[in-house]
Amino acid sequence: MEEALDFFSSAPTLDEMPRRTLADTGIDGPTAAHVIEEVHTPFNLAYLTFTTGSSAFQTIVGVTDRESAGRTAVAREIFGRQKHGRGGRMLVTYPPLVNVFANEALVECGIEWSLLKRSSRDALLVAACKTAPHVILGESSFLRASLEQARSLGLQAQMPKGCMLLVAGTPLDEELLPVAEAFGYTVHDLYGCQEFGWLVLNGRTLRDDISLVASPRGEPYRELVVGGLPMGDSFVISAAGHVCDRGGEIITYRRERTYPEYEVVVTRSPAQAASTVEKTARTILRIKSRIVKLSPGLELGAGATRLELVPSVADPEAAPAAPITIEGPQATALFDLLVAAQKDMQTLAKSDPTWVKRR
C-alpha cells in the first residue's frame, strides 16, 4: 500500500501542492506592519488580501476570479484618463495597494510596477531617483513628507520629471498639492477598498454600478453603494467640485463613516434556489464584511435582482425609515457577480478526498 501510495496516488504531498507567493500576486515588497505567513488558500478565490484597518482590526478579504475582469476594466479607466498607456512605470510605496488593482489587471494594462526596498521615505527617494517612474502610488501624507525631505536634501533636480502622484489609502492630505506643484507633479485622488477595488478617481466614479443614496448622516452627505453593496462611507457631494478635478462632485477627502450602517435585504433574485442566495449572503459576510439578509418573501427566478438597504440600528423614537431600493441589473452588478461566483463554487466538488461531510 505504501509503494502504491508513492507511485500512483493523485493526492499531493505538501511539497507537490501549488504555491502562490507574494511575487505571484505582485506585492513582494516590505511593510513595517505585517509578518509573512503561509496559508492554505481555496481554489475558489483568486487571491487573499486584507483591509487597511482604518476603522477596526485589519480583516482578511477574499477576491473571486469573477471579479478580475471588472478590476482590469477599472485599471484601464484609471490609466486611460491620465493617458498612461502600455509601458508606463509605477512605483508603489505600500505593496498591498497592488491588490486593490489586482496584479493581473496591471499586467493586462501593460503597467510595470516596482516596490520599495524598505518601507521608508529614504527608500522612496532612492527608488524615485533611480527608476524615474511615471506614476508614484501611495498615501498622501507619506508622499508629502517625502517630497519635503527631497527638497530639504537638495534632491529636487534628481527626482523624476512630470510624475503623476496617485494618492490612496487615506483621505487626501491637501497640503500635498502645493508641494507636488513645486516639483511639477500632478496629484490624483483614488478612493476604493480591498474588498471591491478602486471606485472613484478625483471625485468621478470608475464603475457603472455605483449608486449614491441618502446617508443616515444627513445632508450634504451621500452613502456610496457599489453593485448593491454599501461601502460604509459617506461623502459630501458638491457642485463646486473636487480639488483635483472640478468636474468631480464626490468629495472623497470629506469622508465620514456611515452610522448607523446599512444592511442589505434581498427581495428579488434571478436565482432559482434560495439556498444559493443564502450561501452568497454568508460568503459576502465572510470575505467582504457586508451584512446581507434574505427577505422572508424572497422572489426567485425574477428578471433582475432587487436589494433594499435598511439601517442596522433603528431609532425607537422615530418613524421607520423607508428602505432604499437598488434595482438591477446594472446597479446590482457586483452582487450578481458574487452570486455567479457562488454558483461556480457549488458546481465543483472539493478535490481533497479527506474532506467528507455527512448530514
CSV table of N, CA, C and O in Angstrom, one decimal, residues 35-88:
chain,number,residue,atom,x,y,z
A,35,VAL,N,3.6,40.5,9.2
A,35,VAL,CA,4.5,39.3,9.1
A,35,VAL,C,4.1,38.5,7.9
A,35,VAL,O,3.0,38.7,7.4
A,36,ILE,N,5.0,37.7,7.4
A,36,ILE,CA,4.7,36.8,6.2
A,36,ILE,C,4.3,35.5,6.8
A,36,ILE,O,5.1,34.8,7.5
A,37,GLU,N,3.1,35.0,6.5
A,37,GLU,CA,2.6,33.7,7.0
A,37,GLU,C,2.0,32.9,5.8
A,37,GLU,O,1.2,33.4,5.1
A,38,GLU,N,2.4,31.7,5.7
A,38,GLU,CA,1.8,30.8,4.7
A,38,GLU,C,0.4,30.4,5.1
A,38,GLU,O,0.2,30.1,6.3
A,39,VAL,N,-0.5,30.4,4.2
A,39,VAL,CA,-1.9,29.9,4.5
A,39,VAL,C,-2.3,29.0,3.3
A,39,VAL,O,-1.8,29.1,2.2
A,40,HIS,N,-3.3,28.1,3.6
A,40,HIS,CA,-4.0,27.4,2.5
A,40,HIS,C,-5.0,28.4,2.0
A,40,HIS,O,-5.9,28.8,2.7
A,41,THR,N,-5.0,28.6,0.7
A,41,THR,CA,-5.9,29.5,0.0
A,41,THR,C,-6.8,28.7,-0.9
A,41,THR,O,-6.3,27.9,-1.7
A,42,PRO,N,-8.1,28.7,-0.7
A,42,PRO,CA,-9.0,27.9,-1.6
A,42,PRO,C,-9.0,28.2,-3.0
A,42,PRO,O,-8.8,29.4,-3.4
A,43,PHE,N,-9.2,27.3,-3.9
A,43,PHE,CA,-9.1,27.5,-5.3
A,43,PHE,C,-10.2,28.4,-5.8
A,43,PHE,O,-10.1,29.0,-6.9
A,44,ASN,N,-11.3,28.5,-5.0
A,44,ASN,CA,-12.4,29.4,-5.5
A,44,ASN,C,-12.2,30.9,-5.3
A,44,ASN,O,-13.0,31.7,-5.6
A,45,LEU,N,-11.0,31.2,-4.7
A,45,LEU,CA,-10.6,32.6,-4.6
A,45,LEU,C,-9.4,32.9,-5.5
A,45,LEU,O,-8.5,32.1,-5.5
A,46,ALA,N,-9.4,34.0,-6.1
A,46,ALA,CA,-8.2,34.4,-7.0
A,46,ALA,C,-7.1,34.7,-6.1
A,46,ALA,O,-5.9,34.4,-6.4
A,47,TYR,N,-7.3,35.4,-5.0
A,47,TYR,CA,-6.2,35.7,-4.0
A,47,TYR,C,-6.9,36.2,-2.7
A,47,TYR,O,-8.0,36.6,-2.7
A,48,LEU,N,-6.0,36.2,-1.7
A,48,LEU,CA,-6.4,36.8,-0.4
A,48,LEU,C,-5.7,38.1,-0.2
A,48,LEU,O,-4.6,38.3,-0.6
A,49,THR,N,-6.4,39.1,0.4
A,49,THR,CA,-5.8,40.3,0.8
A,49,THR,C,-6.4,40.7,2.1
A,49,THR,O,-7.0,39.9,2.8
A,50,PHE,N,-6.3,42.0,2.5
A,50,PHE,CA,-6.8,42.4,3.8
A,50,PHE,C,-7.1,43.9,3.8
A,50,PHE,O,-6.6,44.6,3.0
A,51,THR,N,-8.0,44.3,4.7
A,51,THR,CA,-8.4,45.7,4.8
A,51,THR,C,-7.3,46.5,5.4
A,51,THR,O,-6.3,46.0,6.0
A,52,THR,N,-7.4,47.8,5.3
A,52,THR,CA,-6.3,48.7,5.8
A,52,THR,C,-6.3,48.8,7.4
A,52,THR,O,-5.3,49.2,8.0
A,53,GLY,N,-7.5,48.5,8.0
A,53,GLY,CA,-7.6,48.6,9.4
A,53,GLY,C,-7.8,50.0,9.9
A,53,GLY,O,-7.5,50.4,11.1
A,54,SER,N,-8.3,50.9,9.0
A,54,SER,CA,-8.5,52.3,9.4
A,54,SER,C,-9.6,52.5,10.4
A,54,SER,O,-9.6,53.4,11.2
A,55,SER,N,-10.6,51.6,10.5
A,55,SER,CA,-11.7,51.7,11.4
A,55,SER,C,-11.8,50.5,12.4
A,55,SER,O,-12.7,50.5,13.2
A,56,ALA,N,-11.0,49.5,12.2
A,56,ALA,CA,-11.1,48.3,13.1
A,56,ALA,C,-9.8,47.5,12.8
A,56,ALA,O,-8.9,47.9,12.1
A,57,PHE,N,-9.8,46.3,13.3
A,57,PHE,CA,-8.7,45.4,13.0
A,57,PHE,C,-8.6,45.1,11.5
A,57,PHE,O,-9.6,45.1,10.8
A,58,GLN,N,-7.4,44.9,11.0
A,58,GLN,CA,-7.2,44.5,9.6
A,58,GLN,C,-7.9,43.1,9.5
A,58,GLN,O,-7.7,42.2,10.3
A,59,THR,N,-8.7,43.0,8.4
A,59,THR,CA,-9.5,41.8,8.2
A,59,THR,C,-9.2,41.2,6.9
A,59,THR,O,-9.0,41.9,5.9
A,60,ILE,N,-9.1,39.8,6.9
A,60,ILE,CA,-8.9,39.1,5.6
A,60,ILE,C,-10.0,39.3,4.6
A,60,ILE,O,-11.2,39.3,5.0
A,61,VAL,N,-9.7,39.5,3.4
A,61,VAL,CA,-10.6,39.8,2.3
A,61,VAL,C,-10.3,38.7,1.2
A,61,VAL,O,-9.2,38.4,0.9
A,62,GLY,N,-11.4,38.1,0.7
A,62,GLY,CA,-11.3,37.2,-0.4
A,62,GLY,C,-11.7,37.9,-1.7
A,62,GLY,O,-12.7,38.6,-1.8
A,63,VAL,N,-11.0,37.6,-2.8
A,63,VAL,CA,-11.3,38.2,-4.1
A,63,VAL,C,-11.5,37.0,-5.1
A,63,VAL,O,-10.7,36.1,-5.2
A,64,THR,N,-12.7,36.9,-5.7
A,64,THR,CA,-13.0,35.8,-6.5
A,64,THR,C,-12.5,36.0,-8.0
A,64,THR,O,-12.3,37.2,-8.4
A,65,ASP,N,-12.4,34.9,-8.7
A,65,ASP,CA,-11.9,35.0,-10.1
A,65,ASP,C,-12.9,35.9,-10.9
A,65,ASP,O,-12.5,36.5,-11.9
A,66,ARG,N,-14.2,35.8,-10.6
A,66,ARG,CA,-15.2,36.6,-11.3
A,66,ARG,C,-15.0,38.1,-11.3
A,66,ARG,O,-15.5,38.8,-12.1
A,67,GLU,N,-14.3,38.5,-10.3
A,67,GLU,CA,-14.0,40.0,-10.1
A,67,GLU,C,-12.9,40.5,-10.9
A,67,GLU,O,-12.7,41.7,-11.1
A,68,SER,N,-12.1,39.6,-11.5
A,68,SER,CA,-10.8,40.1,-12.2
A,68,SER,C,-11.1,41.0,-13.4
A,68,SER,O,-10.5,42.0,-13.6
A,69,ALA,N,-12.1,40.6,-14.2
A,69,ALA,CA,-12.4,41.4,-15.4
A,69,ALA,C,-12.8,42.8,-15.0
A,69,ALA,O,-12.4,43.8,-15.6
A,70,GLY,N,-13.6,43.0,-13.9
A,70,GLY,CA,-14.0,44.3,-13.5
A,70,GLY,C,-12.9,45.1,-13.0
A,70,GLY,O,-12.8,46.3,-13.3
A,71,ARG,N,-12.0,44.5,-12.3
A,71,ARG,CA,-10.8,45.3,-11.8
A,71,ARG,C,-9.9,45.7,-12.9
A,71,ARG,O,-9.3,46.7,-12.9
A,72,THR,N,-9.8,44.8,-13.9
A,72,THR,CA,-9.0,45.2,-15.1
A,72,THR,C,-9.6,46.4,-15.9
A,72,THR,O,-8.9,47.3,-16.3
A,73,ALA,N,-10.9,46.3,-16.0
A,73,ALA,CA,-11.6,47.5,-16.7
A,73,ALA,C,-11.4,48.8,-15.9
A,73,ALA,O,-11.2,49.8,-16.5
A,74,VAL,N,-11.4,48.7,-14.6
A,74,VAL,CA,-11.2,49.9,-13.8
A,74,VAL,C,-9.8,50.4,-14.0
A,74,VAL,O,-9.5,51.6,-14.1
A,75,ALA,N,-8.8,49.5,-14.0
A,75,ALA,CA,-7.4,49.9,-14.2
A,75,ALA,C,-7.2,50.6,-15.5
A,75,ALA,O,-6.5,51.6,-15.6
A,76,ARG,N,-7.8,50.0,-16.6
A,76,ARG,CA,-7.8,50.7,-17.9
A,76,ARG,C,-8.3,52.1,-17.8
A,76,ARG,O,-7.8,53.0,-18.4
A,77,GLU,N,-9.4,52.2,-17.1
A,77,GLU,CA,-10.1,53.6,-17.0
A,77,GLU,C,-9.2,54.5,-16.2
A,77,GLU,O,-9.0,55.7,-16.7
A,78,ILE,N,-8.5,54.1,-15.2
A,78,ILE,CA,-7.7,55.0,-14.4
A,78,ILE,C,-6.5,55.5,-15.2
A,78,ILE,O,-6.2,56.7,-15.4
A,79,PHE,N,-5.8,54.5,-15.9
A,79,PHE,CA,-4.6,54.9,-16.6
A,79,PHE,C,-5.0,55.6,-18.0
A,79,PHE,O,-4.2,56.4,-18.5
A,80,GLY,N,-6.2,55.2,-18.5
A,80,GLY,CA,-6.6,55.8,-19.7
A,80,GLY,C,-7.0,57.3,-19.5
A,80,GLY,O,-6.6,58.2,-20.4
A,81,ARG,N,-7.6,57.6,-18.4
A,81,ARG,CA,-7.9,59.0,-18.1
A,81,ARG,C,-6.7,59.9,-18.0
A,81,ARG,O,-6.7,61.1,-18.3
A,82,GLN,N,-5.6,59.3,-17.5
A,82,GLN,CA,-4.4,60.0,-17.3
A,82,GLN,C,-3.4,59.8,-18.5
A,82,GLN,O,-2.2,60.3,-18.4
A,83,LYS,N,-3.8,59.1,-19.5
A,83,LYS,CA,-3.1,58.9,-20.7
A,83,LYS,C,-1.7,58.2,-20.4
A,83,LYS,O,-0.7,58.6,-21.0
A,84,HIS,N,-1.8,57.3,-19.5
A,84,HIS,CA,-0.6,56.4,-19.3
A,84,HIS,C,-0.9,55.0,-19.9
A,84,HIS,O,-1.7,54.3,-19.4
A,85,GLY,N,-0.3,54.8,-21.0
A,85,GLY,CA,-0.6,53.5,-21.8
A,85,GLY,C,0.4,52.5,-21.4
A,85,GLY,O,1.1,52.5,-20.4
A,86,ARG,N,0.5,51.5,-22.3
A,86,ARG,CA,1.4,50.3,-22.0
A,86,ARG,C,2.9,50.8,-21.9
A,86,ARG,O,3.3,51.7,-22.6
A,87,GLY,N,3.6,50.2,-21.0
A,87,GLY,CA,5.0,50.6,-20.8
A,87,GLY,C,5.2,51.7,-19.7
A,87,GLY,O,6.3,52.0,-19.4
A,88,GLY,N,4.0,52.1,-19.1
A,88,GLY,CA,4.2,53.1,-18.0
A,88,GLY,C,4.8,52.4,-16.8
A,88,GLY,O,4.5,51.3,-16.5
